[in-house]
PDB file of C-alpha atoms in Angstrom:
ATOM      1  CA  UNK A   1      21.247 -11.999  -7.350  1.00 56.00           C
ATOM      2  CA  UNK A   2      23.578  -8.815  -6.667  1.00 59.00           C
ATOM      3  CA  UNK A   3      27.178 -10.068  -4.590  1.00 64.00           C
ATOM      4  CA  UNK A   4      28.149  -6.545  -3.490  1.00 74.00           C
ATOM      5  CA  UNK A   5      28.105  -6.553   0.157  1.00 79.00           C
ATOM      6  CA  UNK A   6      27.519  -3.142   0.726  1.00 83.00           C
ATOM      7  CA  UNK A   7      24.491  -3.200  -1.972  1.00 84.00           C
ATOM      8  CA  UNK A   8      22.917  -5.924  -0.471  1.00 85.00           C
ATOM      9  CA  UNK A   9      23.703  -4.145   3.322  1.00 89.00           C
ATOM     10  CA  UNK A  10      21.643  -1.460   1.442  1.00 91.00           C
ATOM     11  CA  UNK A  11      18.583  -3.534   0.309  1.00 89.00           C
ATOM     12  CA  UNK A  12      17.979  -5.085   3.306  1.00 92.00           C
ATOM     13  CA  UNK A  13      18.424  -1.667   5.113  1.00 94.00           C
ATOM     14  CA  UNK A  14      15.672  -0.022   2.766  1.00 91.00           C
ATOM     15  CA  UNK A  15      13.450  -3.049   3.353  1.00 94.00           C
ATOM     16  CA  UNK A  16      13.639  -2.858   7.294  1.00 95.00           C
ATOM     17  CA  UNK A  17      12.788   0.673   7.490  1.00 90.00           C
ATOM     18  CA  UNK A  18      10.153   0.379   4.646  1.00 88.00           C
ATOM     19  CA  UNK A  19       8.906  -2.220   6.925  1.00 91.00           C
ATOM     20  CA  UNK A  20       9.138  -0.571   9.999  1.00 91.00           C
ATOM     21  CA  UNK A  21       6.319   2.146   7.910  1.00 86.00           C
ATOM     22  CA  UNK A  22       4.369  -0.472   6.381  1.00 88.00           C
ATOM     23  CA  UNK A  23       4.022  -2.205  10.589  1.00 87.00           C
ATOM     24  CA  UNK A  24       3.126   1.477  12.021  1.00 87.00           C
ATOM     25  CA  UNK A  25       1.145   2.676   9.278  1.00 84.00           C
ATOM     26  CA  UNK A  26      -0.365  -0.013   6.996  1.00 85.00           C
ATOM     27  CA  UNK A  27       1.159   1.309   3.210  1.00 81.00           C
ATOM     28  CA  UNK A  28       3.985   2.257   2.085  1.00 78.00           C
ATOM     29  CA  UNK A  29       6.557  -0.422   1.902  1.00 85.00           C
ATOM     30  CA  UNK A  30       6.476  -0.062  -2.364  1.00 78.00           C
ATOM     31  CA  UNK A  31       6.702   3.415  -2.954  1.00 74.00           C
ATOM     32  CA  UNK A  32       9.668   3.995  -0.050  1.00 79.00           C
ATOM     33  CA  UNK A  33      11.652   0.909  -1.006  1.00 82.00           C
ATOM     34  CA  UNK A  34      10.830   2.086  -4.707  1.00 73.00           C
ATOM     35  CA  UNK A  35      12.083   5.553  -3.924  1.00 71.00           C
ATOM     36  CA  UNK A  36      15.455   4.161  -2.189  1.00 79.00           C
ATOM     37  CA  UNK A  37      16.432   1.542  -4.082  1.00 81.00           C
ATOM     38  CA  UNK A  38      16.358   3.270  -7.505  1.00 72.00           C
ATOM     39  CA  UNK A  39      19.714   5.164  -5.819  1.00 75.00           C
ATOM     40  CA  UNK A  40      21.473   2.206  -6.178  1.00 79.00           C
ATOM     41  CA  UNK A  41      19.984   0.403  -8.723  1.00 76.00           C
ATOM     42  CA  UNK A  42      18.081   0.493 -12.323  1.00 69.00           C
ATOM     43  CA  UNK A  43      14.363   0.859 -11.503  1.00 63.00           C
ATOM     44  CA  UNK A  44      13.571  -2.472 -13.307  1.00 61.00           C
ATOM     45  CA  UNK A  45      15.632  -4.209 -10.897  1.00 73.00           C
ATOM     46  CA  UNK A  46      14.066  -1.989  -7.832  1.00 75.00           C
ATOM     47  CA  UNK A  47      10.467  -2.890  -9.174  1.00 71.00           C
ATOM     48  CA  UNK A  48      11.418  -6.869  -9.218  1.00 73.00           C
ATOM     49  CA  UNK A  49      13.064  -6.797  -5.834  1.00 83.00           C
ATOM     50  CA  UNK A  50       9.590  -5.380  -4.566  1.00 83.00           C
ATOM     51  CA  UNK A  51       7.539  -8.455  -5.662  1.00 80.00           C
ATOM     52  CA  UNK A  52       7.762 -11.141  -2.988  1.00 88.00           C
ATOM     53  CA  UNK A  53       7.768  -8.276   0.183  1.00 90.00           C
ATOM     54  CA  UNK A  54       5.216  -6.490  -1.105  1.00 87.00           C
ATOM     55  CA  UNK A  55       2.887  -9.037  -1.774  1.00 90.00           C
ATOM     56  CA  UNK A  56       3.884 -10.961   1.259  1.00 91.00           C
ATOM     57  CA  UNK A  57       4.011  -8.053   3.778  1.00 90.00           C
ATOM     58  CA  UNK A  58       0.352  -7.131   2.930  1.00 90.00           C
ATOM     59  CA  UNK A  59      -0.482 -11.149   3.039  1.00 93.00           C
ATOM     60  CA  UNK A  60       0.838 -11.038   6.556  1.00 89.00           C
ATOM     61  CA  UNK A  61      -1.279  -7.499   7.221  1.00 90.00           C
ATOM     62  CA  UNK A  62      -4.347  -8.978   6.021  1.00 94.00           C
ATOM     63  CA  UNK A  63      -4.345 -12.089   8.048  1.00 93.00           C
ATOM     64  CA  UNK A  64      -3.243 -10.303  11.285  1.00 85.00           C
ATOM     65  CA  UNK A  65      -6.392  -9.749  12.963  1.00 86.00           C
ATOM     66  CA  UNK A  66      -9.826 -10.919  13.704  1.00 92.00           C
ATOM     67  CA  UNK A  67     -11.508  -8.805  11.180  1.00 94.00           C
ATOM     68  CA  UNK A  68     -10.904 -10.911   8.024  1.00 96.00           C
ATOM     69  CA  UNK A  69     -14.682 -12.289   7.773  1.00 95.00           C
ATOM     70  CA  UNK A  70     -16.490  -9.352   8.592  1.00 96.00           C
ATOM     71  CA  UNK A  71     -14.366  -7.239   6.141  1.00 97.00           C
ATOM     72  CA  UNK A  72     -14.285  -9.668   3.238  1.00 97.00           C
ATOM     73  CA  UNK A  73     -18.492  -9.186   3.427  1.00 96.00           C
ATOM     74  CA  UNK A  74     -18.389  -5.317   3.718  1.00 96.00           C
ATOM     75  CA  UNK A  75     -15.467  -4.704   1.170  1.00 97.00           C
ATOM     76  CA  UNK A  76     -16.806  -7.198  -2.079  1.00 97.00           C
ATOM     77  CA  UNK A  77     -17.657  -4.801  -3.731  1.00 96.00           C
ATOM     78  CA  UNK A  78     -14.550  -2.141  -3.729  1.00 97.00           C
ATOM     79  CA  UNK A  79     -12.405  -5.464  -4.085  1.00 97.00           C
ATOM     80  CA  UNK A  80     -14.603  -6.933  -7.265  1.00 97.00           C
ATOM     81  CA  UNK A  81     -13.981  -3.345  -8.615  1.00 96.00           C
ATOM     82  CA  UNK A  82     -10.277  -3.462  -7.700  1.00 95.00           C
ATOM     83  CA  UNK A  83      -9.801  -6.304  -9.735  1.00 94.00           C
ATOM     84  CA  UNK A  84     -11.920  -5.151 -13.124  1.00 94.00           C
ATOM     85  CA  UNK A  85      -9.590  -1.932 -13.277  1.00 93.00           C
ATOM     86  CA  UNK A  86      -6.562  -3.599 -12.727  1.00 88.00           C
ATOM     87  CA  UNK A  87      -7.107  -5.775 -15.071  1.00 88.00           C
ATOM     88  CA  UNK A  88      -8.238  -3.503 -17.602  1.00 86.00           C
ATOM     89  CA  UNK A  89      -5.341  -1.093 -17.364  1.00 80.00           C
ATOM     90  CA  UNK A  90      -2.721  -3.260 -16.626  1.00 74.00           C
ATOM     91  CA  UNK A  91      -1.491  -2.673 -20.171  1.00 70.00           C
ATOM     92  CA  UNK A  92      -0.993   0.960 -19.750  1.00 64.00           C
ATOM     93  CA  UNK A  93       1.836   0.023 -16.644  1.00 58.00           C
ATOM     94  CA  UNK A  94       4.832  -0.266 -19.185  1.00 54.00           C
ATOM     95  CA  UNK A  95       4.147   3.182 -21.095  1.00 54.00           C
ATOM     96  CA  UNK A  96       2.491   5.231 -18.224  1.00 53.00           C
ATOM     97  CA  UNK A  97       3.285   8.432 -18.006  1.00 58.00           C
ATOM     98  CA  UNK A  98       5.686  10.325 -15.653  1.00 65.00           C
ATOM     99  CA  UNK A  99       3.458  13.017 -15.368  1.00 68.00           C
ATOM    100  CA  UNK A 100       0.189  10.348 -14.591  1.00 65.00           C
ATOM    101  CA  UNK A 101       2.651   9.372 -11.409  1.00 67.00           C
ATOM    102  CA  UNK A 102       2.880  13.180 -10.408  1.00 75.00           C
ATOM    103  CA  UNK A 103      -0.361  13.778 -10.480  1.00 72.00           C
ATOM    104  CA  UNK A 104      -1.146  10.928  -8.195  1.00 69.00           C
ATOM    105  CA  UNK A 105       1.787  12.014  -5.517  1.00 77.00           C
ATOM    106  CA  UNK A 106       0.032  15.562  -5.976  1.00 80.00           C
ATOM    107  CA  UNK A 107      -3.445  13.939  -5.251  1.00 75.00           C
ATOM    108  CA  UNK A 108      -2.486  11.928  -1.987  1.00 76.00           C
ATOM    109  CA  UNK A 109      -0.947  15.271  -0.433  1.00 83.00           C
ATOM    110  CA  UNK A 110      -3.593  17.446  -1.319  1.00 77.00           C
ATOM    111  CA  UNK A 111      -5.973  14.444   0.286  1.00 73.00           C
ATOM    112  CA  UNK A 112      -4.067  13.908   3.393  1.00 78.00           C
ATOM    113  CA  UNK A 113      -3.500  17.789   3.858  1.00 78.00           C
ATOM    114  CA  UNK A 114      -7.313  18.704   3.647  1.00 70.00           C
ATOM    115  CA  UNK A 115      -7.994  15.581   6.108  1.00 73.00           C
ATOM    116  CA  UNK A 116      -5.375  16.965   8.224  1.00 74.00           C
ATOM    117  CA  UNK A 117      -7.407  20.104   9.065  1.00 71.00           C
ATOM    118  CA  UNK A 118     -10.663  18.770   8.233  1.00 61.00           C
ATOM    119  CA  UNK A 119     -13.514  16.613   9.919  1.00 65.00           C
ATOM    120  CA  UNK A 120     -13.056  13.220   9.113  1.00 71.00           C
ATOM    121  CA  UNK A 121     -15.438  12.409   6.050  1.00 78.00           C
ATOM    122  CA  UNK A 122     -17.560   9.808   6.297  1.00 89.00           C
ATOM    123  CA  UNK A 123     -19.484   7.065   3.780  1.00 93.00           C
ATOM    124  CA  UNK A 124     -22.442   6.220   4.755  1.00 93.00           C
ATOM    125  CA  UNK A 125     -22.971   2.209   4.596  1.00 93.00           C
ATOM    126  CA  UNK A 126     -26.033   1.737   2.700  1.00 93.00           C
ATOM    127  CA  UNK A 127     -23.720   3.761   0.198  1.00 95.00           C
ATOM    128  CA  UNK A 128     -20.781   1.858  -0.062  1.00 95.00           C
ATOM    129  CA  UNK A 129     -23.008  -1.719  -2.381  1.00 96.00           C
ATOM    130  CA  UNK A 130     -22.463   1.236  -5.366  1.00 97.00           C
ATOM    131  CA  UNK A 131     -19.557   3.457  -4.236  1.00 97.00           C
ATOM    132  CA  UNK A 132     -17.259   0.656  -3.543  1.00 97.00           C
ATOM    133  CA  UNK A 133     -17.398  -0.592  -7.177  1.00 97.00           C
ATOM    134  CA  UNK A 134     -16.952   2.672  -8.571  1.00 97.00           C
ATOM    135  CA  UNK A 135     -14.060   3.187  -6.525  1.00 97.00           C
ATOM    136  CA  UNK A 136     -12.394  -0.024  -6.760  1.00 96.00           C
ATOM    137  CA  UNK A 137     -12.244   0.606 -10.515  1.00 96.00           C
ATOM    138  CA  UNK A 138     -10.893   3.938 -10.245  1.00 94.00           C
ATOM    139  CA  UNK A 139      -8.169   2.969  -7.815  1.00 92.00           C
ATOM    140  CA  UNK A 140      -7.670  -0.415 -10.457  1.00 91.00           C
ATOM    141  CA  UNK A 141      -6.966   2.084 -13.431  1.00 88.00           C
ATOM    142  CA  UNK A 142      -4.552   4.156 -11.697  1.00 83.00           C
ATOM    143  CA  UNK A 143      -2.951   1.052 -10.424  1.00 80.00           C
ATOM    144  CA  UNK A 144      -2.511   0.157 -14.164  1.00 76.00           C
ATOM    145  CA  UNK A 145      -1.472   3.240 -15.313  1.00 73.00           C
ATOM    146  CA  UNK A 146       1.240   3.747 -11.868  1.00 71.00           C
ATOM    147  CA  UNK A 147       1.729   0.576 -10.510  1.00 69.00           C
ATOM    148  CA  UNK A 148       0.586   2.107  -7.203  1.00 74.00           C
ATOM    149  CA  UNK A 149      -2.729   1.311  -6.050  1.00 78.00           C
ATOM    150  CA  UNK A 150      -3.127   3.986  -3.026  1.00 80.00           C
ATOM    151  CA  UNK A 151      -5.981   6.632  -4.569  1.00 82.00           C
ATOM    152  CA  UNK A 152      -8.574   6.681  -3.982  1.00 89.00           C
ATOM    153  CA  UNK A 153      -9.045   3.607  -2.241  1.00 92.00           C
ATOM    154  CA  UNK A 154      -7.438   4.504   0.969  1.00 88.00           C
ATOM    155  CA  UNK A 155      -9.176   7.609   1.648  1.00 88.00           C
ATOM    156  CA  UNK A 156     -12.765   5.550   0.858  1.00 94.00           C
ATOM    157  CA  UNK A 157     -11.114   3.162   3.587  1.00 94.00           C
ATOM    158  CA  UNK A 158     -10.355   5.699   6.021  1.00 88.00           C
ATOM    159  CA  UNK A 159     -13.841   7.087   4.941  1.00 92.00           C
ATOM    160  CA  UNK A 160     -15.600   3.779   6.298  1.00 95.00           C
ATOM    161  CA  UNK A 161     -14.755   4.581  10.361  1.00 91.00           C
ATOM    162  CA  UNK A 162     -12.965   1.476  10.984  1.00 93.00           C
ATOM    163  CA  UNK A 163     -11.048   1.131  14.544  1.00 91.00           C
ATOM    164  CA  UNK A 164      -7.265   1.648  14.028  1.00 85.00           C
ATOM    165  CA  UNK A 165      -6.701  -2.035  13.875  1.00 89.00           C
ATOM    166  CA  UNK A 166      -9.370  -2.784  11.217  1.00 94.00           C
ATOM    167  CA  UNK A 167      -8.340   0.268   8.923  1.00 93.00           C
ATOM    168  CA  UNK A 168      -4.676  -1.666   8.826  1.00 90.00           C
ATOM    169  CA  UNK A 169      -6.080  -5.061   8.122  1.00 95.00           C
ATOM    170  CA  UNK A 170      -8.422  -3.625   5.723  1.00 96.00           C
ATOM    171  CA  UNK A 171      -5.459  -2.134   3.596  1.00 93.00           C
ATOM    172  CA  UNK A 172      -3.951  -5.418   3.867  1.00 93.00           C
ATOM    173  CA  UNK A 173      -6.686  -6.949   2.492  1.00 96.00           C
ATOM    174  CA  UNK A 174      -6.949  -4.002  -0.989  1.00 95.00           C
ATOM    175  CA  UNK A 175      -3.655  -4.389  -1.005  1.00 91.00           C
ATOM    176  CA  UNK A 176      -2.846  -8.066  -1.447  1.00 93.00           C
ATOM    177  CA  UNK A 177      -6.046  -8.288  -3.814  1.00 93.00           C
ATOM    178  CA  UNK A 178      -4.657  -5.789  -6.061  1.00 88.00           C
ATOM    179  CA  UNK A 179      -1.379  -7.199  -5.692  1.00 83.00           C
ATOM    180  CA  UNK A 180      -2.258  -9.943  -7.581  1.00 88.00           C
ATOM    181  CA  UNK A 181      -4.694  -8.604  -9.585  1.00 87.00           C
ATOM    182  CA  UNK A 182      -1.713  -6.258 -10.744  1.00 80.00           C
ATOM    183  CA  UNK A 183       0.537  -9.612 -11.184  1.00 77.00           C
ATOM    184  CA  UNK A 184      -2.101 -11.478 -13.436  1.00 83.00           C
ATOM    185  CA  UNK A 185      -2.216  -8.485 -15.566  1.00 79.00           C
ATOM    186  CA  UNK A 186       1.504  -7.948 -16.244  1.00 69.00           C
ATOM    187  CA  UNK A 187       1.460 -11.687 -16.396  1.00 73.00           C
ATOM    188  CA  UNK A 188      -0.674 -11.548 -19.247  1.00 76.00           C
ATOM    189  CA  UNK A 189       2.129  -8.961 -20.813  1.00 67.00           C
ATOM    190  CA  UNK A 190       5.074 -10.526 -20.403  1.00 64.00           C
ATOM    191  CA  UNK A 191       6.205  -8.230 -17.378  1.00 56.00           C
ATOM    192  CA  UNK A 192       8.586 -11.012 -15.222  1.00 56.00           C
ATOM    193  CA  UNK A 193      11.747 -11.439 -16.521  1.00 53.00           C
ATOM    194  CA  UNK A 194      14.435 -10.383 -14.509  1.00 62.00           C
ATOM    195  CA  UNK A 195      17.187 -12.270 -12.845  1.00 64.00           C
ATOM    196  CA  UNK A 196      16.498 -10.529  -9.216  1.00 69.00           C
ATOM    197  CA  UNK A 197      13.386 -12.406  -8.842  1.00 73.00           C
ATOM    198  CA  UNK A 198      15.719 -14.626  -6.181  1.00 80.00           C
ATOM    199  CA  UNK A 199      16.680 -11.740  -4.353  1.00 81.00           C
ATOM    200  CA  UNK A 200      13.419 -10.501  -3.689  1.00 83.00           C
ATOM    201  CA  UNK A 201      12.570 -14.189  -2.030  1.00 87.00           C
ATOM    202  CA  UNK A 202      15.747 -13.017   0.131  1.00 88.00           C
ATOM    203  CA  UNK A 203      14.612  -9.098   0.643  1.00 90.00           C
ATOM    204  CA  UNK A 204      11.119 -10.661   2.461  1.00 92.00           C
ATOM    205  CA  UNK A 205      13.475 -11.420   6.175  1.00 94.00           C
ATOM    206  CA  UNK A 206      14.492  -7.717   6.635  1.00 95.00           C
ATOM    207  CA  UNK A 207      10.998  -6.735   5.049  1.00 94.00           C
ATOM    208  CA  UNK A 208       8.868  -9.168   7.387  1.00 93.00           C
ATOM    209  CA  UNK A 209      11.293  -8.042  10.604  1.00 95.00           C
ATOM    210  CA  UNK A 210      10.537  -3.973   9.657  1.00 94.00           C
ATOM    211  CA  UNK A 211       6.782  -4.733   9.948  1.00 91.00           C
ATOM    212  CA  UNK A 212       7.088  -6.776  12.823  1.00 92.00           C
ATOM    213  CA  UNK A 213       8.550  -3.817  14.422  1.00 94.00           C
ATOM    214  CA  UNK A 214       6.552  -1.011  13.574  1.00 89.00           C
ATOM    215  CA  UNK A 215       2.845  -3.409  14.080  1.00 88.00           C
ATOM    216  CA  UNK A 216       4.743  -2.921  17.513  1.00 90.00           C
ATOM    217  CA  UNK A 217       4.798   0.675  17.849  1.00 89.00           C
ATOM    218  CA  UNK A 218       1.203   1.063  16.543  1.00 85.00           C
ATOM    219  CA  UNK A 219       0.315  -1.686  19.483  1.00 85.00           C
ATOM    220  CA  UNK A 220       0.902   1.265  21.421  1.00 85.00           C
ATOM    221  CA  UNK A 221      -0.394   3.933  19.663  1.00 81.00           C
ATOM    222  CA  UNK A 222      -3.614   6.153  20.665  1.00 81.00           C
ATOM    223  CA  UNK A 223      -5.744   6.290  17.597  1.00 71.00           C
ATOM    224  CA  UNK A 224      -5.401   9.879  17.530  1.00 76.00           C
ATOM    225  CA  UNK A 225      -1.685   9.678  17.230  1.00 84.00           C
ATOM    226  CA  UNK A 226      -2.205   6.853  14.500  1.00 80.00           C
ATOM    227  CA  UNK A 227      -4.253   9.041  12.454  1.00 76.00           C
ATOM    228  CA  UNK A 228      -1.753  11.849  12.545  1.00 82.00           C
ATOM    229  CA  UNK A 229       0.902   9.219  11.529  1.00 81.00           C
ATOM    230  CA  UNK A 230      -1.499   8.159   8.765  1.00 78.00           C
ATOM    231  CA  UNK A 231      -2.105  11.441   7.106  1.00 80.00           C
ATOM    232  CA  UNK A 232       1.541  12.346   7.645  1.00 83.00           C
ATOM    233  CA  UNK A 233       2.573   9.384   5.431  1.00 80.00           C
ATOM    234  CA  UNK A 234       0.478  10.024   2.351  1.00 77.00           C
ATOM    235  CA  UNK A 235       2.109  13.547   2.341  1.00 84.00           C
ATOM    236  CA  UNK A 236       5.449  12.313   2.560  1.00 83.00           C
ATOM    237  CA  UNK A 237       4.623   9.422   0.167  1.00 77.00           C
ATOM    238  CA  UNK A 238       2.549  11.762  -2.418  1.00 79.00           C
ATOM    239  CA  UNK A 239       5.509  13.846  -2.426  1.00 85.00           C
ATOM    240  CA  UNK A 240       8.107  11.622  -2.745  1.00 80.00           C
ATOM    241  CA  UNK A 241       5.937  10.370  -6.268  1.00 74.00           C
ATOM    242  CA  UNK A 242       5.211  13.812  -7.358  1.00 80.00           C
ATOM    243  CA  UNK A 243       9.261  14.549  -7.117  1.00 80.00           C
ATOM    244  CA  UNK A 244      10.015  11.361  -8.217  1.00 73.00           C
ATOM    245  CA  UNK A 245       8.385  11.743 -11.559  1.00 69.00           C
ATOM    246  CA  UNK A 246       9.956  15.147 -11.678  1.00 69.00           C
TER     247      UNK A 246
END
């Protein structure tokens, strides 16, 4: 547990305003707090103080909401397949490449750039019983090659034409899933050992107050304006990993 005032004035800065994009948006509390922290400390310690507000925040996403039920039944599938690939490349998360992390940044810009000036694409539902599998792997793998489980299951999500509200709870729902499924597979490697584990229990109040903030701003958001938001935060995000990994 770090005793620096001004480092833990820091962390609980990076965790509101992480927040505060995670509340608006529905993703990106990891990969900006990830980003930040790694300024002021060793990215070991940045990935352990991420545990608890990560997989609390999206706990909190998932459950806000009345579309739970309906979404569980529709998103099996992509879920099941979440789970498979996370668990089967888990083992790949402590000698993944820098250049695998690039790649992915480069993928969520390119993405959210071609969305930006594109129709919307669509899945059709009778396709998504085989599509969601196959994607839910794909996204598994790169979550346990990365650590960061954003492609491609949030464009298949934003693919489905769910309202504004149910697009957030849905990424709640991915998120927390592979959240664990990510945890049980670094479990099964020996991945937590660090002494910060208690001050990522702390970093959840600033975290949880961030997203309470920004689920406020998107209350009063025109789903145009959300989707804008949306697409502008996997560029911002896909670049930040691409430089990142530079």
């Amino acid at each position: 547990m770090p005793s620096d005032p001004a480092l833990l004035a820091f962390v609980a800065a990076v965790f509101v305003l992480a927040g505060i994009v995670k509340g608006v948006v529905g993703l990106g509390l990891p990969t900006l707090s990830m980003g930040l922290l790694t300024l002021a400390v060793a990215p070991a310690q940045a990935a352990t103080l991420l545990l608890a507000p990560s997989f609390v925040t999206n706990l909190w996403q998932m459950m806000t909401g009345p579309h739970l039920r309906p979404l569980l039944r529709r998103l099996w599938p992509l879920l099941g397949g979440a789970c498979l690939g996370t668990l089967l490349g888990s083992g790949s998360l402590a000698t993944g490449s820098r250049m695998a992390v690039a790649g992915l940044g480069a993928v969520l810009v390119l993405y959210a750039a071609v969305a930006l000036r594109a129709p919307r694409l669509r899945v059709p539902r009778a396709a998504e019983i085989w599509l969601g599998p196959l994607i839910g792997i794909a996204t598994g793998l790169v979550t346990g090659a990365t650590g960061v489980f954003v492609v491609p299951a949030v464009p298949y999500l934003q693919a489905l034409g769910l309202s504004k509200d149910e697009l957030v709870q849905a990424l709640g729902l991915s998120f927390t899933v592979s959240t664990m499924a990510l945890g049980a597979g670094l479990g099964l490697h020996g991945g937590f050992a660090s002494p910060m584990v208690m001050a990522s229990l702390v970093a959840l109040l600033p975290a949880m107050l961030g997203m309470q903030i920004g689920q406020r701003i998107r209350e009063r958001m025109e789903p145009r304006i959300f989707r804008l938001w949306f697409l502008a935060s996997l560029v911002v995000l896909g670049g930040w990993l691409a430089l990142s990994a530079l």
